[in-house]
Amino acid sequence: DAGVIQSPRHEVTEMGQEVTLRCKPISGHNSLFWYRQTMMRGLELLIYFNNNVPIDDSGMPEDRFSAKMPNASFSTLKIQPSEPRDSAVYFCASSIREQGGYTFGSGTRLTVV
Amino acid sequence: DQQVKQNSPSLSVQEGRISILNCDYTNSMFDYFLWYKKYPAEGPTFLISISSIKDKNEDGRFTVFLNKSAKHLSLHIVPSQPGDSAVYFCAARIKAAGNKLTFGGGTRVLVKP
């Protein structure tokens, strides 16, 4: 298995533009998580899905952020419009719901200028 | 409100010596704890975990200790090796609430040869 695959690895965009981050979880995993890593806040959970259904989106900063999981093998995190303070590394992780640990992707480093 | 805290942002240790990483939590409902290790430009990877019914779990050079009364856990690495240089994250979960993990801010460990 190739693990959790995120794309792109790096994204540089101008303030106000729409940004879409993509994630392919491990096949057979039924939970998917989006985290954001910043110096100030460490790893913070944005949203997670069980069986493609959003369970907890309380970590999504504001309405500019949205996430979808149209099927078991794909999820997107969209920021529209993007702002400089959104600059961070965004991680996707997947797991088998009944088990404890996650497998993380390599992350997308987003820079909004 | 940070429910999981790692108060030491960095730690420097000589190769061969012990590294001790600390983590405190505030939510007494947490019943499962994990440590993740993260290298630059990679996603965090699972290292070791402990259930709240135990006070110690050992895996090779890594041992996690849990003190429930103090709401404190620690990770010991003995002996430390240069390849252990990374950022370590403590995480906690409430099993009955699903598999959402709450992470601490991380501790950067540097092992000097």
PDB file of C-alpha atoms in Angstrom:
ATOM      1  CA  ASP A   1       0.000   0.000   0.000  1.00  0.00           C
ATOM      2  CA  ALA A   2       1.315   3.465  -0.879  1.00  0.00           C
ATOM      3  CA  GLY A   3       0.082   4.980   2.354  1.00  0.00           C
ATOM      4  CA  VAL A   4      -1.931   8.181   2.635  1.00  0.00           C
ATOM      5  CA  ILE A   5      -1.312  10.304  -0.433  1.00  0.00           C
ATOM      6  CA  GLN A   6      -1.640  14.070  -0.343  1.00  0.00           C
ATOM      7  CA  SER A   7      -1.363  16.531  -3.180  1.00  0.00           C
ATOM      8  CA  PRO A   8       0.098  18.937  -3.869  1.00  0.00           C
ATOM      9  CA  ARG A   9       3.176  18.750  -1.610  1.00  0.00           C
ATOM     10  CA  HIS A  10       3.653  22.501  -1.820  1.00  0.00           C
ATOM     11  CA  GLU A  11       1.255  25.255  -2.769  1.00  0.00           C
ATOM     12  CA  VAL A  12       1.989  28.946  -3.054  1.00  0.00           C
ATOM     13  CA  THR A  13      -0.960  31.168  -3.798  1.00  0.00           C
ATOM     14  CA  GLU A  14      -1.989  34.767  -3.597  1.00  0.00           C
ATOM     15  CA  MET A  15      -4.344  36.075  -0.987  1.00  0.00           C
ATOM     16  CA  GLY A  16      -7.946  35.803  -2.126  1.00  0.00           C
ATOM     17  CA  GLN A  17      -7.419  32.789  -4.343  1.00  0.00           C
ATOM     18  CA  GLU A  18      -9.133  29.456  -3.864  1.00  0.00           C
ATOM     19  CA  VAL A  19      -6.964  26.580  -2.678  1.00  0.00           C
ATOM     20  CA  THR A  20      -7.875  22.895  -2.851  1.00  0.00           C
ATOM     21  CA  LEU A  21      -5.904  20.243  -1.002  1.00  0.00           C
ATOM     22  CA  ARG A  22      -6.412  16.588  -1.856  1.00  0.00           C
ATOM     23  CA  CYS A  23      -6.103  13.338   0.051  1.00  0.00           C
ATOM     24  CA  LYS A  24      -6.323   9.658  -0.818  1.00  0.00           C
ATOM     25  CA  PRO A  25      -6.589   7.530   2.334  1.00  0.00           C
ATOM     26  CA  ILE A  26      -5.329   3.992   2.754  1.00  0.00           C
ATOM     27  CA  SER A  27      -7.673   1.481   1.172  1.00  0.00           C
ATOM     28  CA  GLY A  28      -9.877  -0.134   3.803  1.00  0.00           C
ATOM     29  CA  HIS A  29      -9.524   2.693   6.306  1.00  0.00           C
ATOM     30  CA  ASN A  30     -12.920   4.062   7.308  1.00  0.00           C
ATOM     31  CA  SER A  31     -11.888   7.243   9.129  1.00  0.00           C
ATOM     32  CA  LEU A  32     -10.218  10.292   7.617  1.00  0.00           C
ATOM     33  CA  PHE A  33      -8.844  13.333   9.398  1.00  0.00           C
ATOM     34  CA  TRP A  34      -7.610  16.764   8.332  1.00  0.00           C
ATOM     35  CA  TYR A  35      -5.074  18.425  10.652  1.00  0.00           C
ATOM     36  CA  ARG A  36      -3.209  21.704  10.417  1.00  0.00           C
ATOM     37  CA  GLN A  37       0.250  22.252  11.904  1.00  0.00           C
ATOM     38  CA  THR A  38       1.437  25.710  12.902  1.00  0.00           C
ATOM     39  CA  MET A  39       4.193  26.910  15.180  1.00  0.00           C
ATOM     40  CA  MET A  40       1.715  28.537  17.528  1.00  0.00           C
ATOM     41  CA  ARG A  41      -0.911  25.814  17.808  1.00  0.00           C
ATOM     42  CA  GLY A  42       0.893  22.586  16.978  1.00  0.00           C
ATOM     43  CA  LEU A  43      -1.287  19.917  15.368  1.00  0.00           C
ATOM     44  CA  GLU A  44      -4.933  20.910  15.454  1.00  0.00           C
ATOM     45  CA  LEU A  45      -7.820  18.832  14.147  1.00  0.00           C
ATOM     46  CA  LEU A  46      -9.912  20.601  11.540  1.00  0.00           C
ATOM     47  CA  ILE A  47     -12.479  17.943  10.631  1.00  0.00           C
ATOM     48  CA  TYR A  48     -12.887  14.203  10.493  1.00  0.00           C
ATOM     49  CA  PHE A  49     -15.048  11.721   8.636  1.00  0.00           C
ATOM     50  CA  ASN A  50     -16.247   8.227   9.486  1.00  0.00           C
ATOM     51  CA  ASN A  51     -17.464   6.181   6.524  1.00  0.00           C
ATOM     52  CA  ASN A  52     -17.385   9.347   4.365  1.00  0.00           C
ATOM     53  CA  VAL A  53     -19.701  11.223   6.742  1.00  0.00           C
ATOM     54  CA  PRO A  54     -18.395  14.355   8.533  1.00  0.00           C
ATOM     55  CA  ILE A  55     -18.497  13.690  12.272  1.00  0.00           C
ATOM     56  CA  ASP A  56     -16.837  16.690  13.855  1.00  0.00           C
ATOM     57  CA  ASP A  57     -16.004  19.923  12.045  1.00  0.00           C
ATOM     58  CA  SER A  58     -15.683  22.064  15.156  1.00  0.00           C
ATOM     59  CA  GLY A  59     -12.026  22.702  14.377  1.00  0.00           C
ATOM     60  CA  MET A  60     -12.695  24.317  11.012  1.00  0.00           C
ATOM     61  CA  PRO A  61     -11.575  27.922  11.566  1.00  0.00           C
ATOM     62  CA  GLU A  62     -14.334  29.686   9.676  1.00  0.00           C
ATOM     63  CA  ASP A  63     -16.656  29.488   6.732  1.00  0.00           C
ATOM     64  CA  ARG A  64     -13.807  29.981   4.331  1.00  0.00           C
ATOM     65  CA  PHE A  65     -12.835  26.377   5.014  1.00  0.00           C
ATOM     66  CA  SER A  66     -14.826  23.428   3.689  1.00  0.00           C
ATOM     67  CA  ALA A  67     -14.119  19.714   3.363  1.00  0.00           C
ATOM     68  CA  LYS A  68     -15.737  16.933   1.403  1.00  0.00           C
ATOM     69  CA  MET A  69     -15.397  13.195   1.124  1.00  0.00           C
ATOM     70  CA  PRO A  70     -17.410  12.107  -1.907  1.00  0.00           C
ATOM     71  CA  ASN A  71     -16.223   8.494  -1.635  1.00  0.00           C
ATOM     72  CA  ALA A  72     -14.057   6.235   0.495  1.00  0.00           C
ATOM     73  CA  SER A  73     -10.918   6.923  -1.520  1.00  0.00           C
ATOM     74  CA  PHE A  74     -10.863  10.698  -1.822  1.00  0.00           C
ATOM     75  CA  SER A  75     -11.233  13.846   0.239  1.00  0.00           C
ATOM     76  CA  THR A  76     -10.666  17.544  -0.372  1.00  0.00           C
ATOM     77  CA  LEU A  77     -10.074  20.521   1.885  1.00  0.00           C
ATOM     78  CA  LYS A  78     -10.898  23.835   0.257  1.00  0.00           C
ATOM     79  CA  ILE A  79     -10.065  27.357   1.391  1.00  0.00           C
ATOM     80  CA  GLN A  80     -11.905  30.161  -0.355  1.00  0.00           C
ATOM     81  CA  PRO A  81     -10.774  32.904  -0.207  1.00  0.00           C
ATOM     82  CA  SER A  82      -7.323  32.159   1.179  1.00  0.00           C
ATOM     83  CA  GLU A  83      -5.547  34.516   3.588  1.00  0.00           C
ATOM     84  CA  PRO A  84      -1.887  34.782   4.693  1.00  0.00           C
ATOM     85  CA  ARG A  85      -2.789  33.445   8.149  1.00  0.00           C
ATOM     86  CA  ASP A  86      -3.854  30.177   6.511  1.00  0.00           C
ATOM     87  CA  SER A  87      -0.202  29.460   5.761  1.00  0.00           C
ATOM     88  CA  ALA A  88       0.627  26.157   7.462  1.00  0.00           C
ATOM     89  CA  VAL A  89       1.255  22.492   6.794  1.00  0.00           C
ATOM     90  CA  TYR A  90      -1.967  20.575   6.289  1.00  0.00           C
ATOM     91  CA  PHE A  91      -1.974  16.879   7.055  1.00  0.00           C
ATOM     92  CA  CYS A  92      -4.451  14.222   6.111  1.00  0.00           C
ATOM     93  CA  ALA A  93      -4.565  10.992   8.115  1.00  0.00           C
ATOM     94  CA  SER A  94      -6.616   7.830   7.914  1.00  0.00           C
ATOM     95  CA  SER A  95      -7.338   4.969  10.269  1.00  0.00           C
ATOM     96  CA  ILE A  96      -9.544   2.011  10.940  1.00  0.00           C
ATOM     97  CA  ARG A  97     -12.142   3.439  13.266  1.00  0.00           C
ATOM     98  CA  GLU A  98     -11.965   0.653  15.827  1.00  0.00           C
ATOM     99  CA  GLN A  99      -8.190   0.945  16.190  1.00  0.00           C
ATOM    100  CA  GLY A 100      -6.105   3.552  17.947  1.00  0.00           C
ATOM    101  CA  GLY A 101      -3.500   5.023  15.673  1.00  0.00           C
ATOM    102  CA  TYR A 102      -3.491   7.018  12.469  1.00  0.00           C
ATOM    103  CA  THR A 103      -1.394   6.898   9.348  1.00  0.00           C
ATOM    104  CA  PHE A 104      -0.504  10.387   8.198  1.00  0.00           C
ATOM    105  CA  GLY A 105       0.263  11.638   4.739  1.00  0.00           C
ATOM    106  CA  SER A 106       3.376  13.705   4.068  1.00  0.00           C
ATOM    107  CA  GLY A 107       1.414  16.933   4.236  1.00  0.00           C
ATOM    108  CA  THR A 108       0.813  19.946   2.001  1.00  0.00           C
ATOM    109  CA  ARG A 109       2.796  23.062   2.816  1.00  0.00           C
ATOM    110  CA  LEU A 110       0.570  26.014   1.986  1.00  0.00           C
ATOM    111  CA  THR A 111       1.941  29.516   1.650  1.00  0.00           C
ATOM    112  CA  VAL A 112      -0.480  32.376   1.031  1.00  0.00           C
ATOM    113  CA  VAL A 113       1.225  35.612   0.021  1.00  0.00           C
TER     114      VAL A 113
ATOM    115  CA  ASP B   1      -8.195  25.483  25.622  1.00  0.00           C
ATOM    116  CA  GLN B   2      -5.291  23.093  25.195  1.00  0.00           C
ATOM    117  CA  GLN B   3      -6.262  19.753  26.661  1.00  0.00           C
ATOM    118  CA  VAL B   4      -2.886  18.186  25.903  1.00  0.00           C
ATOM    119  CA  LYS B   5       0.261  20.160  26.641  1.00  0.00           C
ATOM    120  CA  GLN B   6       3.929  19.591  26.044  1.00  0.00           C
ATOM    121  CA  ASN B   7       5.601  22.333  28.026  1.00  0.00           C
ATOM    122  CA  SER B   8       9.123  21.786  26.729  1.00  0.00           C
ATOM    123  CA  PRO B   9       9.381  22.944  23.123  1.00  0.00           C
ATOM    124  CA  SER B  10      12.866  21.512  22.735  1.00  0.00           C
ATOM    125  CA  LEU B  11      15.317  19.094  24.292  1.00  0.00           C
ATOM    126  CA  SER B  12      18.993  18.486  23.609  1.00  0.00           C
ATOM    127  CA  VAL B  13      20.706  15.274  24.749  1.00  0.00           C
ATOM    128  CA  GLN B  14      24.001  13.510  24.196  1.00  0.00           C
ATOM    129  CA  GLU B  15      24.038  10.293  22.202  1.00  0.00           C
ATOM    130  CA  GLY B  16      23.765   7.283  24.506  1.00  0.00           C
ATOM    131  CA  ARG B  17      22.017   9.191  27.284  1.00  0.00           C
ATOM    132  CA  ILE B  18      18.350   9.118  28.222  1.00  0.00           C
ATOM    133  CA  SER B  19      15.789  11.448  26.631  1.00  0.00           C
ATOM    134  CA  ILE B  20      12.722  12.194  28.729  1.00  0.00           C
ATOM    135  CA  LEU B  21       9.754  13.900  27.101  1.00  0.00           C
ATOM    136  CA  ASN B  22       6.819  15.070  29.161  1.00  0.00           C
ATOM    137  CA  CYS B  23       3.144  15.561  28.440  1.00  0.00           C
ATOM    138  CA  ASP B  24       0.300  16.815  30.632  1.00  0.00           C
ATOM    139  CA  TYR B  25      -3.416  16.588  30.003  1.00  0.00           C
ATOM    140  CA  THR B  26      -6.457  18.162  31.575  1.00  0.00           C
ATOM    141  CA  ASN B  27      -9.345  15.961  30.439  1.00  0.00           C
ATOM    142  CA  SER B  28      -9.788  13.034  32.844  1.00  0.00           C
ATOM    143  CA  MET B  29     -11.937  11.284  30.236  1.00  0.00           C
ATOM    144  CA  PHE B  30      -8.887  10.519  28.079  1.00  0.00           C
ATOM    145  CA  ASP B  31      -8.269   6.778  28.257  1.00  0.00           C
ATOM    146  CA  TYR B  32      -5.735   6.110  25.523  1.00  0.00           C
ATOM    147  CA  PHE B  33      -2.472   7.911  24.852  1.00  0.00           C
ATOM    148  CA  LEU B  34      -0.029   7.819  21.960  1.00  0.00           C
ATOM    149  CA  TRP B  35       3.324   9.252  20.973  1.00  0.00           C
ATOM    150  CA  TYR B  36       4.144  10.198  17.395  1.00  0.00           C
ATOM    151  CA  LYS B  37       7.497  11.071  15.885  1.00  0.00           C
ATOM    152  CA  LYS B  38       7.893  13.531  13.035  1.00  0.00           C
ATOM    153  CA  TYR B  39      10.841  14.172  10.755  1.00  0.00           C
ATOM    154  CA  PRO B  40      11.020  17.341   8.620  1.00  0.00           C
ATOM    155  CA  ALA B  41       8.928  17.236   5.432  1.00  0.00           C
ATOM    156  CA  GLU B  42       7.218  14.025   6.552  1.00  0.00           C
ATOM    157  CA  GLY B  43       3.978  13.235   8.325  1.00  0.00           C
ATOM    158  CA  PRO B  44       3.988  12.075  11.954  1.00  0.00           C
ATOM    159  CA  THR B  45       4.471   8.344  12.454  1.00  0.00           C
ATOM    160  CA  PHE B  46       3.140   6.268  15.322  1.00  0.00           C
ATOM    161  CA  LEU B  47       5.730   5.376  17.956  1.00  0.00           C
ATOM    162  CA  ILE B  48       4.146   3.858  21.038  1.00  0.00           C
ATOM    163  CA  SER B  49       0.858   3.932  22.936  1.00  0.00           C
ATOM    164  CA  ILE B  50      -0.578   3.173  26.361  1.00  0.00           C
ATOM    165  CA  SER B  51      -4.040   2.464  27.663  1.00  0.00           C
ATOM    166  CA  SER B  52      -5.217   4.128  30.859  1.00  0.00           C
ATOM    167  CA  ILE B  53      -5.469   0.733  32.553  1.00  0.00           C
ATOM    168  CA  LYS B  54      -1.673   0.479  32.458  1.00  0.00           C
ATOM    169  CA  ASP B  55       1.041   2.644  33.928  1.00  0.00           C
ATOM    170  CA  LYS B  56       3.896   1.537  31.706  1.00  0.00           C
ATOM    171  CA  ASN B  57       4.446   0.236  28.200  1.00  0.00           C
ATOM    172  CA  GLU B  58       7.798  -0.654  26.735  1.00  0.00           C
ATOM    173  CA  ASP B  59       8.908  -1.218  23.154  1.00  0.00           C
ATOM    174  CA  GLY B  60      12.629  -1.600  22.657  1.00  0.00           C
ATOM    175  CA  ARG B  61      14.374   1.658  23.516  1.00  0.00           C
ATOM    176  CA  PHE B  62      11.049   3.444  24.053  1.00  0.00           C
ATOM    177  CA  THR B  63       9.030   3.375  27.262  1.00  0.00           C
ATOM    178  CA  VAL B  64       5.911   5.360  28.046  1.00  0.00           C
ATOM    179  CA  PHE B  65       4.853   5.983  31.642  1.00  0.00           C
ATOM    180  CA  LEU B  66       1.386   7.107  32.660  1.00  0.00           C
ATOM    181  CA  ASN B  67       0.496   8.758  35.965  1.00  0.00           C
ATOM    182  CA  LYS B  68      -3.277   9.149  35.924  1.00  0.00           C
ATOM    183  CA  SER B  69      -3.549  10.899  39.260  1.00  0.00           C
ATOM    184  CA  ALA B  70      -1.180  13.592  38.030  1.00  0.00           C
ATOM    185  CA  LYS B  71      -2.621  13.541  34.489  1.00  0.00           C
ATOM    186  CA  HIS B  72       0.912  13.172  33.220  1.00  0.00           C
ATOM    187  CA  LEU B  73       2.708  10.897  30.832  1.00  0.00           C
ATOM    188  CA  SER B  74       6.302  10.694  29.756  1.00  0.00           C
ATOM    189  CA  LEU B  75       8.305   9.062  27.001  1.00  0.00           C
ATOM    190  CA  HIS B  76      11.767   7.705  27.784  1.00  0.00           C
ATOM    191  CA  ILE B  77      14.247   6.932  25.036  1.00  0.00           C
ATOM    192  CA  VAL B  78      17.223   4.889  26.187  1.00  0.00           C
ATOM    193  CA  PRO B  79      19.824   5.038  24.784  1.00  0.00           C
ATOM    194  CA  SER B  80      19.249   8.063  22.582  1.00  0.00           C
ATOM    195  CA  GLN B  81      20.599   7.871  19.039  1.00  0.00           C
ATOM    196  CA  PRO B  82      21.199  10.626  16.449  1.00  0.00           C
ATOM    197  CA  GLY B  83      18.375   9.151  14.348  1.00  0.00           C
ATOM    198  CA  ASP B  84      15.985   9.954  17.190  1.00  0.00           C
ATOM    199  CA  SER B  85      16.371  13.660  16.422  1.00  0.00           C
ATOM    200  CA  ALA B  86      12.839  14.679  15.466  1.00  0.00           C
ATOM    201  CA  VAL B  87       9.706  16.367  16.806  1.00  0.00           C
ATOM    202  CA  TYR B  88       7.682  14.204  19.181  1.00  0.00           C
ATOM    203  CA  PHE B  89       3.956  14.683  19.664  1.00  0.00           C
ATOM    204  CA  CYS B  90       1.893  13.393  22.530  1.00  0.00           C
ATOM    205  CA  ALA B  91      -1.757  12.587  21.712  1.00  0.00           C
ATOM    206  CA  ALA B  92      -4.816  11.478  23.659  1.00  0.00           C
ATOM    207  CA  ARG B  93      -8.172   9.938  22.891  1.00  0.00           C
ATOM    208  CA  ILE B  94     -11.485   9.155  24.518  1.00  0.00           C
ATOM    209  CA  LYS B  95     -12.251   5.684  23.150  1.00  0.00           C
ATOM    210  CA  ALA B  96     -16.000   5.912  23.670  1.00  0.00           C
ATOM    211  CA  ALA B  97     -16.093   9.187  21.737  1.00  0.00           C
ATOM    212  CA  GLY B  98     -14.569   7.722  18.615  1.00  0.00           C
ATOM    213  CA  ASN B  99     -11.037   7.804  17.303  1.00  0.00           C
ATOM    214  CA  LYS B 100     -10.390  11.539  17.284  1.00  0.00           C
ATOM    215  CA  LEU B 101      -6.918  12.363  18.645  1.00  0.00           C
ATOM    216  CA  THR B 102      -6.005  15.554  20.474  1.00  0.00           C
ATOM    217  CA  PHE B 103      -2.342  16.442  20.065  1.00  0.00           C
ATOM    218  CA  GLY B 104       0.104  18.414  22.147  1.00  0.00           C
ATOM    219  CA  GLY B 105       2.282  21.112  20.631  1.00  0.00           C
ATOM    220  CA  GLY B 106       5.316  18.892  20.171  1.00  0.00           C
ATOM    221  CA  THR B 107       8.854  18.702  21.576  1.00  0.00           C
ATOM    222  CA  ARG B 108      11.848  18.985  19.268  1.00  0.00           C
ATOM    223  CA  VAL B 109      14.592  16.556  20.284  1.00  0.00           C
ATOM    224  CA  LEU B 110      18.186  16.941  19.174  1.00  0.00           C
ATOM    225  CA  VAL B 111      20.553  14.067  19.892  1.00  0.00           C
ATOM    226  CA  LYS B 112      24.163  15.152  19.635  1.00  0.00           C
ATOM    227  CA  PRO B 113      26.759  12.615  18.507  1.00  0.00           C
TER     228      PRO B 113
END
